[in-house]
Coordinates of C-alpha atoms in Angstrom, one line a residue:
X227 CA -2.2 -8.3 -20.5
X228 CA -0.7 -5.0 -21.5
X229 CA 2.6 -5.2 -23.4
X230 CA 3.3 -1.6 -22.3
X231 CA 3.9 -2.9 -18.8
X232 CA 6.2 -5.8 -19.7
X233 CA 9.3 -5.7 -17.6
X234 CA 8.0 -3.2 -15.2
X235 CA 8.4 -4.5 -11.6
X236 CA 6.0 -3.4 -8.9
X237 CA 6.4 -4.1 -5.2
X238 CA 3.1 -4.6 -3.3
X239 CA 3.4 -4.7 0.4
X240 CA 0.9 -6.7 2.5
X241 CA 0.0 -8.8 -0.6
X242 CA -1.2 -11.7 1.5
X243 CA -4.1 -9.5 2.9
X244 CA -7.4 -8.5 1.3
X245 CA -6.6 -5.2 -0.4
X246 CA -2.9 -6.1 -1.1
X247 CA -3.9 -9.4 -2.7
X248 CA -6.4 -7.7 -5.0
X249 CA -3.8 -5.1 -6.0
X250 CA -1.2 -7.8 -6.7
X251 CA -3.7 -9.7 -8.9
X252 CA -4.8 -6.6 -10.8
X253 CA -1.3 -5.5 -11.4
X254 CA -0.2 -8.9 -12.7
X255 CA -3.3 -8.9 -15.0
X256 CA -2.1 -5.6 -16.4
X257 CA 1.3 -7.2 -17.3
X258 CA 3.4 -5.9 -14.4
X259 CA 6.0 -8.2 -12.7
X260 CA 4.7 -8.3 -9.2
X261 CA 7.0 -8.5 -6.2
X262 CA 4.5 -9.6 -3.5
X263 CA 5.5 -8.9 0.1
X264 CA 4.3 -10.7 3.1
X265 CA 5.5 -11.0 6.7
X266 CA 3.7 -13.8 8.5
X267 CA 1.2 -14.8 5.9
X268 CA 3.4 -17.2 4.0
X269 CA 0.7 -19.7 3.1
X270 CA -1.6 -17.0 1.7
X271 CA 1.3 -15.4 -0.2
X272 CA 2.3 -18.7 -1.8
X273 CA -1.4 -19.2 -2.8
X274 CA -1.4 -15.7 -4.4
X275 CA 1.8 -16.5 -6.3
X276 CA 0.4 -19.7 -7.7
X277 CA -2.8 -17.8 -8.7
X278 CA -0.9 -15.1 -10.6
X279 CA 1.3 -17.7 -12.4
X280 CA -1.8 -19.9 -13.3
X281 CA -3.3 -16.8 -15.0
X282 CA -0.2 -16.3 -17.0
X283 CA 1.3 -13.5 -14.9
X284 CA 4.8 -13.0 -13.4
X285 CA 5.6 -12.6 -9.8
X286 CA 7.8 -13.5 -6.9
X287 CA 7.6 -13.3 -3.1
X288 CA 9.6 -11.3 -0.7
X289 CA 9.4 -11.5 3.1
X290 CA 10.3 -8.8 5.6
X291 CA 8.9 -7.1 8.7
X292 CA 7.7 -3.5 7.9
X293 CA 8.4 -2.4 11.5
X294 CA 12.0 -3.6 11.4
X295 CA 14.1 -1.0 9.7
X296 CA 17.2 -3.1 9.4
X297 CA 15.2 -6.0 8.0
X298 CA 13.6 -3.8 5.4
X299 CA 16.8 -2.1 4.4
X300 CA 18.8 -5.4 4.1
X301 CA 16.3 -7.2 2.0
X302 CA 15.1 -4.4 -0.2
X303 CA 18.7 -3.2 -0.9
X304 CA 19.7 -6.8 -1.8
X305 CA 16.7 -7.1 -4.1
X306 CA 17.5 -3.9 -6.0
X307 CA 21.2 -4.7 -6.3
X308 CA 20.2 -8.0 -7.9
X309 CA 17.2 -6.8 -10.0
X310 CA 17.5 -3.1 -10.6
X311 CA 15.1 -0.3 -9.8
X312 CA 11.4 -0.9 -9.4
X313 CA 8.9 0.8 -11.6
X314 CA 6.3 1.0 -8.8
X315 CA 5.8 0.7 -5.1
X316 CA 2.4 0.1 -3.6
X317 CA 2.8 0.7 0.2
X318 CA -0.3 -1.1 1.4
X319 CA 0.6 -3.1 4.4
X320 CA -0.8 -2.0 7.8
X321 CA -2.4 -3.0 11.0
X322 CA -5.0 -1.6 13.4
X323 CA -5.3 -2.0 17.2
X324 CA -8.5 -0.2 18.0
X325 CA -9.4 1.0 21.5
X326 CA -10.8 4.1 23.2
X327 CA -7.9 6.5 23.7
X328 CA -8.1 6.7 27.5
X329 CA -7.7 3.0 27.7
X330 CA -5.3 2.6 24.8
X331 CA -2.1 0.8 25.8
X332 CA 1.4 2.1 24.9
X333 CA 1.9 -1.2 23.0
X334 CA -1.2 -0.6 20.8
X335 CA 0.0 2.9 20.0
X336 CA 3.6 1.8 19.2
X337 CA 2.7 -1.3 17.1
X338 CA 0.4 0.8 14.8
X339 CA 2.8 3.7 14.4
X340 CA 5.8 1.5 13.9
X341 CA 4.1 -0.7 11.3
X342 CA 2.0 1.9 9.5
X343 CA 3.9 5.1 9.6
X344 CA 7.5 3.9 10.1
X345 CA 6.7 1.4 7.4
X346 CA 6.5 4.3 4.9
X347 CA 10.1 5.2 5.6
X348 CA 11.3 1.7 6.1
X349 CA 10.1 0.4 2.7
X350 CA 10.2 3.5 0.5
X351 CA 13.5 5.1 1.6
X352 CA 15.8 2.2 0.5
X353 CA 14.0 2.0 -2.9
X354 CA 13.7 5.6 -3.9
X355 CA 17.2 6.4 -4.9
X356 CA 17.4 3.7 -7.6
X357 CA 14.0 5.0 -8.9
X358 CA 15.5 8.5 -8.9
X359 CA 18.5 7.4 -11.0
X360 CA 16.2 5.9 -13.6
X361 CA 14.1 9.1 -13.6
X362 CA 10.7 7.4 -13.7
X363 CA 8.3 5.5 -11.5
X364 CA 5.2 5.4 -9.5
X365 CA 4.6 5.3 -5.7
X366 CA 1.1 4.6 -4.4
X367 CA 0.4 4.7 -0.6
X368 CA -2.7 3.3 1.0
X369 CA -4.1 5.4 3.8
X370 CA -7.7 5.4 5.1
X371 CA -10.7 7.5 5.5
X372 CA -9.7 7.3 9.2
X373 CA -6.7 9.4 8.3
X374 CA -8.7 12.0 6.5
X375 CA -11.6 12.5 9.0
X376 CA -10.6 10.6 12.2
X377 CA -12.6 7.8 13.7
X378 CA -13.7 7.0 17.2
X379 CA -11.5 4.3 18.8
X380 CA -8.8 4.7 16.2
X381 CA -6.6 7.6 17.4
X382 CA -3.5 5.5 16.8
X383 CA -4.7 4.3 13.4
X384 CA -5.9 7.8 12.4
X385 CA -2.6 9.3 13.4
X386 CA -0.6 6.8 11.4
X387 CA -2.7 7.2 8.3
X388 CA -2.8 11.0 8.5
X389 CA 0.9 10.8 8.7
X390 CA 1.1 8.7 5.6
X391 CA -1.0 11.3 3.7
X392 CA 1.3 14.1 4.8
X393 CA 4.4 12.1 3.9
X394 CA 3.0 11.2 0.5
X395 CA 2.3 14.8 -0.4
X396 CA 5.8 16.0 0.7
X397 CA 7.5 13.2 -1.1
X398 CA 5.5 14.0 -4.3
X399 CA 7.0 17.5 -4.3
X400 CA 10.6 16.1 -3.9
X401 CA 10.3 13.5 -6.7
X402 CA 8.2 15.4 -9.2
X403 CA 11.3 16.6 -11.2
X404 CA 12.4 13.0 -11.4
X405 CA 9.2 12.0 -13.2
X406 CA 8.2 9.9 -10.2
X407 CA 4.6 10.3 -9.2
X408 CA 3.5 9.8 -5.5
X409 CA -0.2 9.5 -4.7
X410 CA -2.3 8.2 -1.9
X411 CA -5.5 6.1 -1.9
X412 CA -7.8 6.5 1.2
X413 CA -10.2 3.6 1.3
X414 CA -13.4 3.7 3.3
X415 CA -15.1 0.6 4.7
X416 CA -13.8 -2.3 2.6
X417 CA -14.8 -6.0 2.7
X418 CA -11.7 -7.4 4.4
X419 CA -10.7 -9.2 7.6
X420 CA -10.2 -5.8 9.2
X421 CA -13.9 -5.1 9.4
X422 CA -15.1 -8.6 10.3
X423 CA -16.0 -7.5 13.9
X424 CA -17.2 -4.0 13.0
X425 CA -20.8 -3.1 13.7
X426 CA -21.8 -2.8 10.0
X427 CA -25.5 -2.4 10.8
X428 CA -24.5 1.0 12.3
X429 CA -21.8 1.9 9.8
X430 CA -23.5 1.2 6.5
X431 CA -26.3 3.8 7.0
X432 CA -23.6 6.5 7.2
X433 CA -22.2 5.6 3.8
X434 CA -24.2 7.3 0.9
X435 CA -23.8 4.2 -1.3
X436 CA -25.1 2.0 1.6
X437 CA -22.5 -0.7 1.2
X438 CA -19.0 -1.6 1.9
X439 CA -16.5 -1.4 -0.9
X440 CA -14.7 -4.4 -2.5
X441 CA -10.9 -4.8 -2.5
X442 CA -11.0 -4.9 -6.3
X443 CA -12.4 -1.4 -6.2
X444 CA -9.2 -0.2 -4.4
X445 CA -7.1 -2.3 -6.8
X446 CA -8.6 -0.6 -9.8
X447 CA -7.5 2.8 -8.5
X448 CA -4.1 1.6 -7.6
X449 CA -3.4 0.0 -11.0
X450 CA -4.5 3.2 -12.7
X451 CA -2.1 5.3 -10.6
X452 CA 0.7 2.9 -11.6
X453 CA 0.0 3.4 -15.3
X454 CA 1.5 5.6 -17.9
X455 CA -1.9 7.3 -18.2
X456 CA -1.5 8.7 -14.7
X457 CA 1.8 10.5 -15.5
X458 CA 0.4 14.0 -14.7
X459 CA -1.3 13.0 -11.4
X460 CA 0.8 13.4 -8.3
X461 CA 0.5 14.7 -4.7
X462 CA -3.2 13.6 -4.7
X463 CA -5.3 11.7 -2.2
X464 CA -7.9 9.6 -4.0
X465 CA -10.9 8.8 -1.7
X466 CA -12.5 5.5 -2.5
X467 CA -15.2 5.4 0.2
X468 CA -18.7 5.3 -1.3
X469 CA -19.2 9.0 -0.6
X470 CA -18.5 9.2 3.1
X471 CA -16.6 12.5 2.6

């Protein structure tokens, strides 16, 4: 574990899921104190917490609903008042509700936008002023190749992830003078629950590397962007997708 990161607290949203779990584990391994968020996945989150502690890392859990602005503000404000500003935020949590657009329900549209895109505001906005006061920090958002190039059956998801990319770039400009970097990772097809029903026999031939990525490969990029070594990287979208684009 890196002594350089001792005392630096990093929030990882969606830490009970595949990519979030990998990021939380990788961050803890690098010496960060991980604040692991979950909403409904309490059992998985508690297992993650025990795994981090068993490996000698430090972490705690926090529960809130990304799509509930009041819930986010109350719990995140209370956390910062008790613990001080975060060093880093990894805004990873998200959902998909895929359907062809002509048949897409209003509920499917709203759930994805409220969770994925509104979640950007709901989580980061209450936390950013304390980071500004300390004049240092890292923000990493997780978008998707779908937000970069658009995917059939994912108009809602693509819209939410493209919005995250735009918001990330704009926020990076605002926070640069505060020595806070803001970057985005856009994963491709990654081995998580999200692709369990996907037609991989049709998808994999379209990927130059001919395979799905692993959550740990996203985590490696995220942990680098959290590091001191990434201090001159901001406003960037890092595509981790096996060469799709």
